[in-house]
Amino acid sequence: MFEKLSEQLVPIAGRLNNNRFLSVLRDAFMLAFPLTIFGSIFVVLTNLPFLNKFMSDGSIANFRDMFGIASSATMGIMSLFVVFGIGYYLSRSYEVEAIFGGAIALVSFLMLTPFVVQPENGELVTGVIPLDRLGAKGMFLGMMTAFLATEIYRRMVQKNITIKMPPGVPPAVAKSFTALIPALITLTFFLGVNILVTQAFNTNMHDVIYKAIQAPLVGLGSGIIPTLIAIFVIQILWFFGLHGQVIINSVMDPIWNTLMIENLEAYTAGEAVPHIISKPFIEIYTVGMGGTGMTLAVVFAILVFMKSKQMKQVGKLGLGPGIFNVNEPIIFGLPIVMNPIIIVPWILAPMIVTLVSYFAMSSGMVPPPTGVAVPWTVPFFINGIMATNSLAGGLLQLVNMAIVFVIWFPFLKTMDRINVQKEKEEESKTA
């Protein structure tokens, strides 16, 4: 059965993992990662729950005004970083000048962005860009624009529709002239699209894409059923030795990151966090508890209750990395890969924990993640508190660890008995 499943899944997973556009999308989001971490640090600092104990309301307001720019200039305009990253990495994958690809993608996106703000009960303000267009609301249009703009640019370059400069011209000047005609063609195209949409239909591309594509996809991705399906596929892929997170996150990250930014925008505005499912939810309440499959509880169970020398050694090797959510020693050392004895807890535990976490947050017992990006290497309990800005977020992880422990324990005992019997047989042979 496992061989048949492997024959079907491995080629599909390999194609997804090696897909040019999914790889570029993953790299573009990673470009924004250190910037969002910086912004998240100051969101946490300016929203600590005990600030009112030693600061007045006016001091808290001033404190937040001083440091609020840190999140606005990073997470608040995350779409800009992703757009530039797509243009840069996609151009580089085609071996054309990457920096111009990134710049052209960025300008193309801005070309479709309305430079007007309409305050409630106020006059129309022109010459400014609404921040929400550069954050969560503009994410999908930004990605689509970046891919299309870069494809137009690189095709022009590869077909030599460029200006050739004579030898001896400085390289920076020559590259600029090489990109001139492709840039003119690409930007003219997006200028025409913007004129058509704004003049003929009296709207803008941001609203068109948001209503037609982004809102339905985000609504779908924020549901518990699609999330459970994603978790299931991640676990299955890892069972066959494929990096489930890299493959599935390439598809789901645009949705989960958009949900994260919407949460952060609401949280920093003092409003209720709108989504439970988001990128931090997936990171903190699955990977952030010892790695994929929440195997830190498995390590504790092995070290405390198992008798097999082999399993004890694997547990010792996996403890240090597991605290920082690295669990390859367990996945390949226990092993979990292609081990039919533990496929049930490997798949079942993350799905049950995801359900428990979701209902704990939807019932109001635990606040949902605020949208703050927490580095995935932060140990569990601490990362749960940071993600939700509440002690309840860390306590929920302790409950989840207990659930994983209970689900895994009988299967680990089965493995332990088998391994102990084998060790005894080997000892008797050598005696």
Short mmCIF file of C-alpha atoms in Angstrom, two decimals:
data_model
loop_
_atom_site.label_atom_id
_atom_site.label_comp_id
_atom_site.label_asym_id
_atom_site.label_seq_id
_atom_site.Cartn_x
_atom_site.Cartn_y
_atom_site.Cartn_z
CA MET A 1 0.00 0.00 0.00
CA PHE A 2 2.79 2.41 0.95
CA GLU A 3 4.65 1.66 -2.28
CA LYS A 4 1.54 2.46 -4.34
CA LEU A 5 0.94 5.68 -2.42
CA SER A 6 4.57 6.62 -2.82
CA GLU A 7 4.42 6.04 -6.57
CA GLN A 8 1.48 8.46 -6.80
CA LEU A 9 2.55 11.14 -4.32
CA VAL A 10 6.29 11.45 -4.85
CA PRO A 11 6.14 12.60 -8.50
CA ILE A 12 3.37 15.13 -7.71
CA ALA A 13 5.23 16.47 -4.68
CA GLY A 14 8.45 16.65 -6.68
CA ARG A 15 6.80 18.71 -9.41
CA LEU A 16 5.30 21.09 -6.86
CA ASN A 17 8.60 21.44 -5.01
CA ASN A 18 10.50 22.15 -8.23
CA ASN A 19 7.88 24.43 -9.79
CA ARG A 20 9.55 27.69 -10.80
CA PHE A 21 6.68 29.96 -9.75
CA LEU A 22 6.04 28.30 -6.39
CA SER A 23 9.76 28.41 -5.59
CA VAL A 24 9.91 32.09 -6.51
CA LEU A 25 6.85 32.81 -4.36
CA ARG A 26 8.45 31.04 -1.39
CA ASP A 27 11.70 32.97 -1.81
CA ALA A 28 9.82 36.27 -2.12
CA PHE A 29 8.05 35.71 1.19
CA MET A 30 11.37 34.78 2.80
CA LEU A 31 12.77 38.11 1.57
CA ALA A 32 10.14 39.83 3.71
CA PHE A 33 10.71 37.54 6.70
CA PRO A 34 13.46 39.48 8.57
CA LEU A 35 11.55 42.72 8.02
CA THR A 36 8.31 41.33 9.40
CA ILE A 37 10.16 39.90 12.40
CA PHE A 38 11.52 43.39 13.12
CA GLY A 39 8.05 44.88 12.90
CA SER A 40 6.58 42.12 15.05
CA ILE A 41 9.05 42.75 17.87
CA PHE A 42 7.78 46.31 18.27
CA VAL A 43 4.15 45.25 17.97
CA VAL A 44 4.74 42.95 20.93
CA LEU A 45 6.57 45.64 22.92
CA THR A 46 3.93 48.31 22.33
CA ASN A 47 1.05 45.96 23.22
CA LEU A 48 2.35 44.24 26.34
CA PRO A 49 -0.65 43.52 28.59
CA PHE A 50 0.92 45.01 31.74
CA LEU A 51 1.94 48.43 30.35
CA ASN A 52 -0.96 50.14 32.11
CA LYS A 53 0.42 49.00 35.47
CA PHE A 54 3.32 51.45 35.39
CA MET A 55 2.47 53.88 32.55
CA SER A 56 -0.36 56.38 32.20
CA ASP A 57 -2.74 56.28 29.23
CA GLY A 58 -1.01 59.31 27.73
CA SER A 59 2.43 57.73 28.11
CA ILE A 60 1.24 54.51 26.50
CA ALA A 61 -0.17 56.50 23.57
CA ASN A 62 3.11 58.36 23.11
CA PHE A 63 5.07 55.12 23.42
CA ARG A 64 2.98 53.51 20.69
CA ASP A 65 3.22 56.58 18.46
CA MET A 66 7.03 56.52 18.71
CA PHE A 67 7.46 52.87 17.85
CA GLY A 68 4.37 52.23 15.71
CA ILE A 69 6.27 53.17 12.55
CA ALA A 70 8.31 49.97 12.96
CA SER A 71 5.35 47.78 12.07
CA SER A 72 3.84 50.21 9.54
CA ALA A 73 7.11 50.36 7.57
CA THR A 74 7.53 46.57 7.53
CA MET A 75 4.43 44.42 7.96
CA GLY A 76 2.14 47.25 6.94
CA ILE A 77 3.64 47.39 3.43
CA MET A 78 4.55 43.72 3.08
CA SER A 79 3.04 43.50 -0.42
CA LEU A 80 5.80 45.80 -1.71
CA PHE A 81 8.53 43.44 -0.49
CA VAL A 82 6.77 40.40 -1.94
CA VAL A 83 6.22 42.11 -5.30
CA PHE A 84 9.87 43.15 -5.57
CA GLY A 85 10.99 39.69 -4.42
CA ILE A 86 8.90 37.95 -7.09
CA GLY A 87 10.28 40.20 -9.80
CA TYR A 88 13.83 39.74 -8.58
CA TYR A 89 13.84 35.96 -8.06
CA LEU A 90 11.78 35.17 -11.17
CA SER A 91 14.13 37.25 -13.33
CA ARG A 92 17.12 35.55 -11.75
CA SER A 93 15.61 32.13 -12.46
CA TYR A 94 15.49 33.11 -16.16
CA GLU A 95 19.06 34.48 -15.97
CA VAL A 96 18.12 38.03 -16.91
CA GLU A 97 19.08 41.13 -14.92
CA ALA A 98 17.22 40.53 -11.65
CA ILE A 99 17.33 43.99 -10.08
CA PHE A 100 15.50 45.51 -13.03
CA GLY A 101 12.94 42.69 -12.91
CA GLY A 102 12.21 43.55 -9.29
CA ALA A 103 11.99 47.30 -9.97
CA ILE A 104 9.70 46.85 -12.99
CA ALA A 105 7.40 44.52 -11.04
CA LEU A 106 7.18 47.04 -8.21
CA VAL A 107 6.39 49.99 -10.48
CA SER A 108 3.82 47.89 -12.38
CA PHE A 109 2.05 47.18 -9.10
CA LEU A 110 2.10 50.85 -8.13
CA MET A 111 0.76 51.71 -11.57
CA LEU A 112 -2.42 49.78 -10.67
CA THR A 113 -2.64 51.29 -7.18
CA PRO A 114 -5.00 54.24 -6.61
CA PHE A 115 -3.20 57.29 -5.21
CA VAL A 116 -6.31 58.52 -3.44
CA VAL A 117 -7.83 58.16 0.02
CA GLN A 118 -11.49 58.65 0.84
CA PRO A 119 -11.89 59.17 4.61
CA GLU A 120 -15.29 58.48 6.12
CA ASN A 121 -17.41 61.61 5.96
CA GLY A 122 -14.43 63.49 4.54
CA GLU A 123 -13.18 64.98 1.29
CA LEU A 124 -11.24 62.92 -1.25
CA VAL A 125 -7.49 63.24 -0.72
CA THR A 126 -5.26 62.74 -3.78
CA GLY A 127 -1.53 62.14 -4.10
CA VAL A 128 -1.33 59.60 -1.26
CA ILE A 129 -1.36 55.80 -1.17
CA PRO A 130 -3.66 54.03 1.29
CA LEU A 131 -1.54 51.71 3.44
CA ASP A 132 -4.06 48.88 3.19
CA ARG A 133 -3.36 48.71 -0.57
CA LEU A 134 0.27 47.93 0.22
CA GLY A 135 -0.55 45.44 2.96
CA ALA A 136 -3.02 42.58 3.11
CA LYS A 137 -5.59 44.02 0.73
CA GLY A 138 -3.13 44.36 -2.14
CA MET A 139 -1.33 41.04 -1.68
CA PHE A 140 -2.95 38.98 -4.43
CA LEU A 141 -2.97 41.77 -7.01
CA GLY A 142 0.69 42.37 -6.16
CA MET A 143 1.62 38.74 -6.74
CA MET A 144 -0.31 38.48 -10.00
CA THR A 145 1.11 41.77 -11.27
CA ALA A 146 4.68 40.83 -10.33
CA PHE A 147 4.56 37.50 -12.15
CA LEU A 148 2.98 38.98 -15.27
CA ALA A 149 5.25 42.05 -15.38
CA THR A 150 8.38 39.94 -14.95
CA GLU A 151 7.29 37.50 -17.66
CA ILE A 152 6.79 40.39 -20.12
CA TYR A 153 10.13 41.93 -19.16
CA ARG A 154 12.17 38.75 -19.44
CA ARG A 155 10.57 37.76 -22.78
CA MET A 156 11.54 41.13 -24.25
CA VAL A 157 15.09 40.70 -23.00
CA GLN A 158 15.43 37.10 -24.16
CA LYS A 159 14.10 38.03 -27.62
CA ASN A 160 16.73 40.78 -27.78
CA ILE A 161 14.18 43.59 -28.01
CA THR A 162 16.74 45.80 -26.33
CA ILE A 163 19.20 48.60 -26.96
CA LYS A 164 22.74 47.31 -27.45
CA MET A 165 25.49 49.59 -26.24
CA PRO A 166 29.00 49.53 -27.79
CA PRO A 167 31.96 47.97 -25.95
CA GLY A 168 33.59 50.22 -23.40
CA VAL A 169 30.35 51.56 -21.97
CA PRO A 170 30.27 51.09 -18.18
CA PRO A 171 28.32 47.90 -17.25
CA ALA A 172 25.76 49.78 -15.13
CA VAL A 173 24.93 52.08 -18.06
CA ALA A 174 24.77 49.18 -20.54
CA LYS A 175 22.40 47.22 -18.29
CA SER A 176 20.13 50.25 -17.88
CA PHE A 177 19.82 50.67 -21.65
CA THR A 178 19.23 46.93 -22.06
CA ALA A 179 16.28 47.17 -19.69
CA LEU A 180 14.91 50.39 -21.22
CA ILE A 181 12.68 49.01 -24.00
CA PRO A 182 11.39 46.01 -21.96
CA ALA A 183 10.58 48.43 -19.12
CA LEU A 184 8.76 50.83 -21.46
CA ILE A 185 6.68 48.01 -22.97
CA THR A 186 5.84 46.44 -19.61
CA LEU A 187 4.92 49.65 -17.84
CA THR A 188 2.92 50.92 -20.83
CA PHE A 189 0.88 47.72 -20.71
CA PHE A 190 -0.01 48.17 -17.03
CA LEU A 191 -0.67 51.88 -17.56
CA GLY A 192 -3.17 50.91 -20.27
CA VAL A 193 -4.82 48.37 -17.98
CA ASN A 194 -5.18 50.98 -15.25
CA ILE A 195 -6.67 53.55 -17.66
CA LEU A 196 -9.15 50.98 -18.98
CA VAL A 197 -10.32 49.85 -15.56
CA THR A 198 -10.51 53.29 -13.98
CA GLN A 199 -12.09 55.13 -16.91
CA ALA A 200 -14.32 52.48 -18.47
CA PHE A 201 -15.48 50.75 -15.30
CA ASN A 202 -15.00 53.51 -12.71
CA THR A 203 -13.09 51.24 -10.31
CA ASN A 204 -9.53 50.04 -9.78
CA MET A 205 -7.72 46.73 -10.13
CA HIS A 206 -7.23 46.43 -6.38
CA ASP A 207 -10.96 46.28 -5.77
CA VAL A 208 -11.57 44.01 -8.76
CA ILE A 209 -9.02 41.40 -7.68
CA TYR A 210 -9.91 41.68 -4.00
CA LYS A 211 -13.61 41.04 -4.59
CA ALA A 212 -13.23 38.46 -7.36
CA ILE A 213 -10.24 36.42 -6.16
CA GLN A 214 -8.64 37.40 -2.87
CA ALA A 215 -11.72 37.59 -0.64
CA PRO A 216 -13.07 34.15 -1.71
CA LEU A 217 -9.64 32.50 -1.40
CA VAL A 218 -8.96 34.06 1.98
CA GLY A 219 -12.41 33.02 3.17
CA LEU A 220 -11.70 29.47 2.05
CA GLY A 221 -8.21 29.38 3.56
CA SER A 222 -9.41 30.66 6.93
CA GLY A 223 -11.74 27.68 7.36
CA ILE A 224 -10.89 24.72 9.56
CA ILE A 225 -11.65 22.05 6.92
CA PRO A 226 -9.15 23.32 4.30
CA THR A 227 -6.62 23.76 7.11
CA LEU A 228 -7.05 20.15 8.23
CA ILE A 229 -6.63 18.98 4.65
CA ALA A 230 -3.39 20.97 4.38
CA ILE A 231 -2.11 19.49 7.68
CA PHE A 232 -3.02 15.99 6.50
CA VAL A 233 -1.13 16.41 3.22
CA ILE A 234 1.91 17.87 5.03
CA GLN A 235 2.07 14.82 7.31
CA ILE A 236 1.62 12.38 4.43
CA LEU A 237 4.40 14.01 2.43
CA TRP A 238 6.78 13.91 5.42
CA PHE A 239 5.93 10.24 5.93
CA PHE A 240 7.38 9.58 2.49
CA GLY A 241 10.46 11.67 3.26
CA LEU A 242 9.34 14.82 1.42
CA HIS A 243 9.43 18.23 3.09
CA GLY A 244 5.71 18.78 3.54
CA GLN A 245 5.98 22.36 4.78
CA VAL A 246 8.00 23.57 1.81
CA ILE A 247 5.62 21.96 -0.67
CA ILE A 248 2.26 22.88 0.89
CA ASN A 249 3.32 26.28 2.23
CA SER A 250 4.31 27.30 -1.29
CA VAL A 251 0.63 27.01 -2.18
CA MET A 252 -0.96 28.16 1.09
CA ASP A 253 1.42 30.89 2.28
CA PRO A 254 -0.15 33.67 0.16
CA ILE A 255 -3.48 32.99 1.89
CA TRP A 256 -2.09 32.43 5.40
CA ASN A 257 0.17 35.48 5.20
CA THR A 258 -2.72 37.64 4.01
CA LEU A 259 -4.77 36.47 6.99
CA MET A 260 -1.83 37.26 9.27
CA ILE A 261 -1.53 40.82 7.98
CA GLU A 262 -5.29 41.40 8.31
CA ASN A 263 -5.08 40.20 11.91
CA LEU A 264 -2.17 42.52 12.64
CA GLU A 265 -3.90 45.52 11.06
CA ALA A 266 -6.99 44.91 13.20
CA TYR A 267 -4.95 44.28 16.34
CA THR A 268 -2.83 47.42 16.04
CA ALA A 269 -5.99 49.43 15.36
CA GLY A 270 -7.48 48.16 18.64
CA GLU A 271 -10.13 46.07 16.88
CA ALA A 272 -11.03 42.39 17.33
CA VAL A 273 -8.72 39.99 15.51
CA PRO A 274 -10.84 38.69 12.59
CA HIS A 275 -9.20 35.32 11.82
CA ILE A 276 -8.18 32.29 13.85
CA ILE A 277 -6.38 30.51 11.02
CA SER A 278 -3.33 32.45 9.82
CA LYS A 279 0.37 31.92 9.27
CA PRO A 280 1.23 32.25 13.01
CA PHE A 281 -1.53 29.78 13.90
CA ILE A 282 -0.02 27.20 11.55
CA GLU A 283 3.53 27.92 12.70
CA ILE A 284 2.96 28.11 16.46
CA TYR A 285 0.40 25.36 16.97
CA THR A 286 1.96 22.77 14.66
CA VAL A 287 5.64 23.36 13.82
CA GLY A 288 6.24 25.47 16.92
CA MET A 289 5.84 22.54 19.31
CA GLY A 290 8.97 20.57 18.51
CA GLY A 291 8.86 20.62 14.72
CA THR A 292 6.52 19.05 12.21
CA GLY A 293 4.09 16.69 13.94
CA MET A 294 4.75 18.28 17.37
CA THR A 295 7.34 15.63 18.21
CA LEU A 296 8.78 17.26 21.34
CA ALA A 297 6.13 15.37 23.31
CA VAL A 298 7.33 12.20 21.56
CA VAL A 299 10.91 12.91 22.68
CA PHE A 300 9.77 13.32 26.30
CA ALA A 301 7.79 10.07 26.12
CA ILE A 302 10.81 8.19 24.76
CA LEU A 303 13.23 9.54 27.35
CA VAL A 304 10.94 8.94 30.33
CA PHE A 305 8.96 5.79 29.52
CA MET A 306 10.71 3.76 26.80
CA LYS A 307 13.33 1.08 27.52
CA SER A 308 14.91 0.44 24.13
CA LYS A 309 18.52 1.62 23.94
CA GLN A 310 18.08 2.63 20.33
CA MET A 311 15.02 4.77 21.06
CA LYS A 312 16.67 6.31 24.13
CA GLN A 313 19.64 7.34 22.00
CA VAL A 314 17.37 8.86 19.36
CA GLY A 315 15.50 10.71 22.10
CA LYS A 316 18.72 12.17 23.49
CA LEU A 317 19.80 13.29 20.03
CA GLY A 318 16.40 14.82 19.32
CA LEU A 319 15.91 16.71 22.60
CA GLY A 320 18.22 19.68 21.97
CA PRO A 321 17.09 20.39 18.39
CA GLY A 322 13.46 19.64 19.32
CA ILE A 323 13.41 22.44 21.89
CA PHE A 324 14.10 24.81 18.99
CA ASN A 325 11.57 23.06 16.71
CA VAL A 326 14.03 21.09 14.61
CA ASN A 327 13.00 17.45 14.51
CA GLU A 328 14.87 15.80 11.63
CA PRO A 329 16.72 13.54 14.15
CA ILE A 330 13.35 12.11 15.17
CA ILE A 331 11.84 11.97 11.68
CA PHE A 332 14.77 10.07 10.22
CA GLY A 333 16.22 8.50 13.36
CA LEU A 334 13.19 6.96 15.04
CA PRO A 335 12.30 6.64 12.13
CA ILE A 336 8.97 8.21 11.20
CA VAL A 337 9.62 8.10 7.46
CA MET A 338 8.06 4.96 5.95
CA ASN A 339 7.36 3.47 9.39
CA PRO A 340 3.87 1.88 9.25
CA ILE A 341 3.74 1.40 13.04
CA ILE A 342 3.43 5.12 13.73
CA ILE A 343 1.69 6.48 10.64
CA VAL A 344 -1.57 6.74 12.63
CA PRO A 345 -0.32 9.03 15.44
CA TRP A 346 1.89 10.92 12.99
CA ILE A 347 -1.18 11.97 10.99
CA LEU A 348 -3.84 11.94 13.73
CA ALA A 349 -2.11 13.98 16.46
CA PRO A 350 -1.54 17.20 14.45
CA MET A 351 -5.09 17.14 13.10
CA ILE A 352 -6.65 16.68 16.56
CA VAL A 353 -4.40 19.36 18.07
CA THR A 354 -5.34 21.75 15.25
CA LEU A 355 -9.02 21.10 15.96
CA VAL A 356 -8.57 21.61 19.71
CA SER A 357 -6.62 24.85 19.13
CA TYR A 358 -9.23 26.14 16.70
CA PHE A 359 -12.18 25.49 19.00
CA ALA A 360 -10.32 26.86 22.05
CA MET A 361 -9.87 30.12 20.14
CA SER A 362 -13.29 30.21 18.49
CA SER A 363 -14.95 29.70 21.92
CA GLY A 364 -13.01 32.63 23.39
CA MET A 365 -11.00 30.60 25.92
CA VAL A 366 -7.75 31.52 24.13
CA PRO A 367 -7.21 34.64 22.01
CA PRO A 368 -6.23 33.98 18.38
CA PRO A 369 -2.76 34.97 17.13
CA THR A 370 -2.50 38.72 16.77
CA GLY A 371 -0.63 38.61 13.47
CA VAL A 372 2.79 39.05 15.03
CA ALA A 373 5.42 36.99 13.19
CA VAL A 374 7.30 34.82 15.71
CA PRO A 375 10.52 33.12 14.51
CA TRP A 376 9.83 29.41 14.17
CA THR A 377 12.87 28.51 16.30
CA VAL A 378 11.45 30.14 19.45
CA PRO A 379 10.71 27.32 21.96
CA PHE A 380 7.13 26.28 22.60
CA PHE A 381 5.14 27.96 25.39
CA ILE A 382 7.18 31.14 24.86
CA ASN A 383 6.14 31.33 21.20
CA GLY A 384 2.51 30.66 22.16
CA ILE A 385 2.54 33.63 24.55
CA MET A 386 4.25 35.87 21.99
CA ALA A 387 1.88 34.94 19.16
CA THR A 388 -1.32 35.59 21.15
CA ASN A 389 0.04 38.21 23.56
CA SER A 390 -1.54 36.10 26.30
CA LEU A 391 -0.46 33.46 28.81
CA ALA A 392 -3.41 31.39 27.57
CA GLY A 393 -1.61 30.88 24.25
CA GLY A 394 1.25 29.10 26.03
CA LEU A 395 -1.08 27.10 28.31
CA LEU A 396 -2.96 25.85 25.24
CA GLN A 397 0.32 24.47 23.92
CA LEU A 398 0.80 22.52 27.16
CA VAL A 399 -2.65 20.98 26.69
CA ASN A 400 -1.75 20.17 23.09
CA MET A 401 1.48 18.52 24.19
CA ALA A 402 -0.48 16.29 26.55
CA ILE A 403 -2.83 15.32 23.70
CA VAL A 404 0.11 14.40 21.46
CA PHE A 405 1.65 12.38 24.29
CA VAL A 406 -1.56 10.37 24.85
CA ILE A 407 -2.07 9.66 21.15
CA TRP A 408 1.54 8.59 20.56
CA PHE A 409 2.14 6.60 23.74
CA PRO A 410 0.60 3.19 22.79
CA PHE A 411 2.32 3.22 19.41
CA LEU A 412 5.67 4.11 20.96
CA LYS A 413 5.25 1.28 23.47
CA THR A 414 4.66 -1.10 20.56
CA MET A 415 7.85 0.09 18.89
CA ASP A 416 9.66 -0.11 22.21
CA ARG A 417 8.68 -3.75 22.77
CA ILE A 418 9.79 -4.69 19.27
CA ASN A 419 13.13 -2.90 19.66
CA VAL A 420 13.77 -4.34 23.14
CA GLN A 421 13.13 -7.84 21.81
CA LYS A 422 15.53 -7.27 18.92
CA GLU A 423 18.20 -5.91 21.26
CA LYS A 424 17.87 -8.95 23.50
CA GLU A 425 18.20 -11.30 20.52
CA GLU A 426 21.32 -9.46 19.33
CA GLU A 427 22.83 -9.60 22.80
CA SER A 428 22.19 -13.32 23.03
CA LYS A 429 23.86 -13.88 19.68
CA THR A 430 26.98 -12.00 20.70
CA ALA A 431 27.16 -13.60 24.17
#
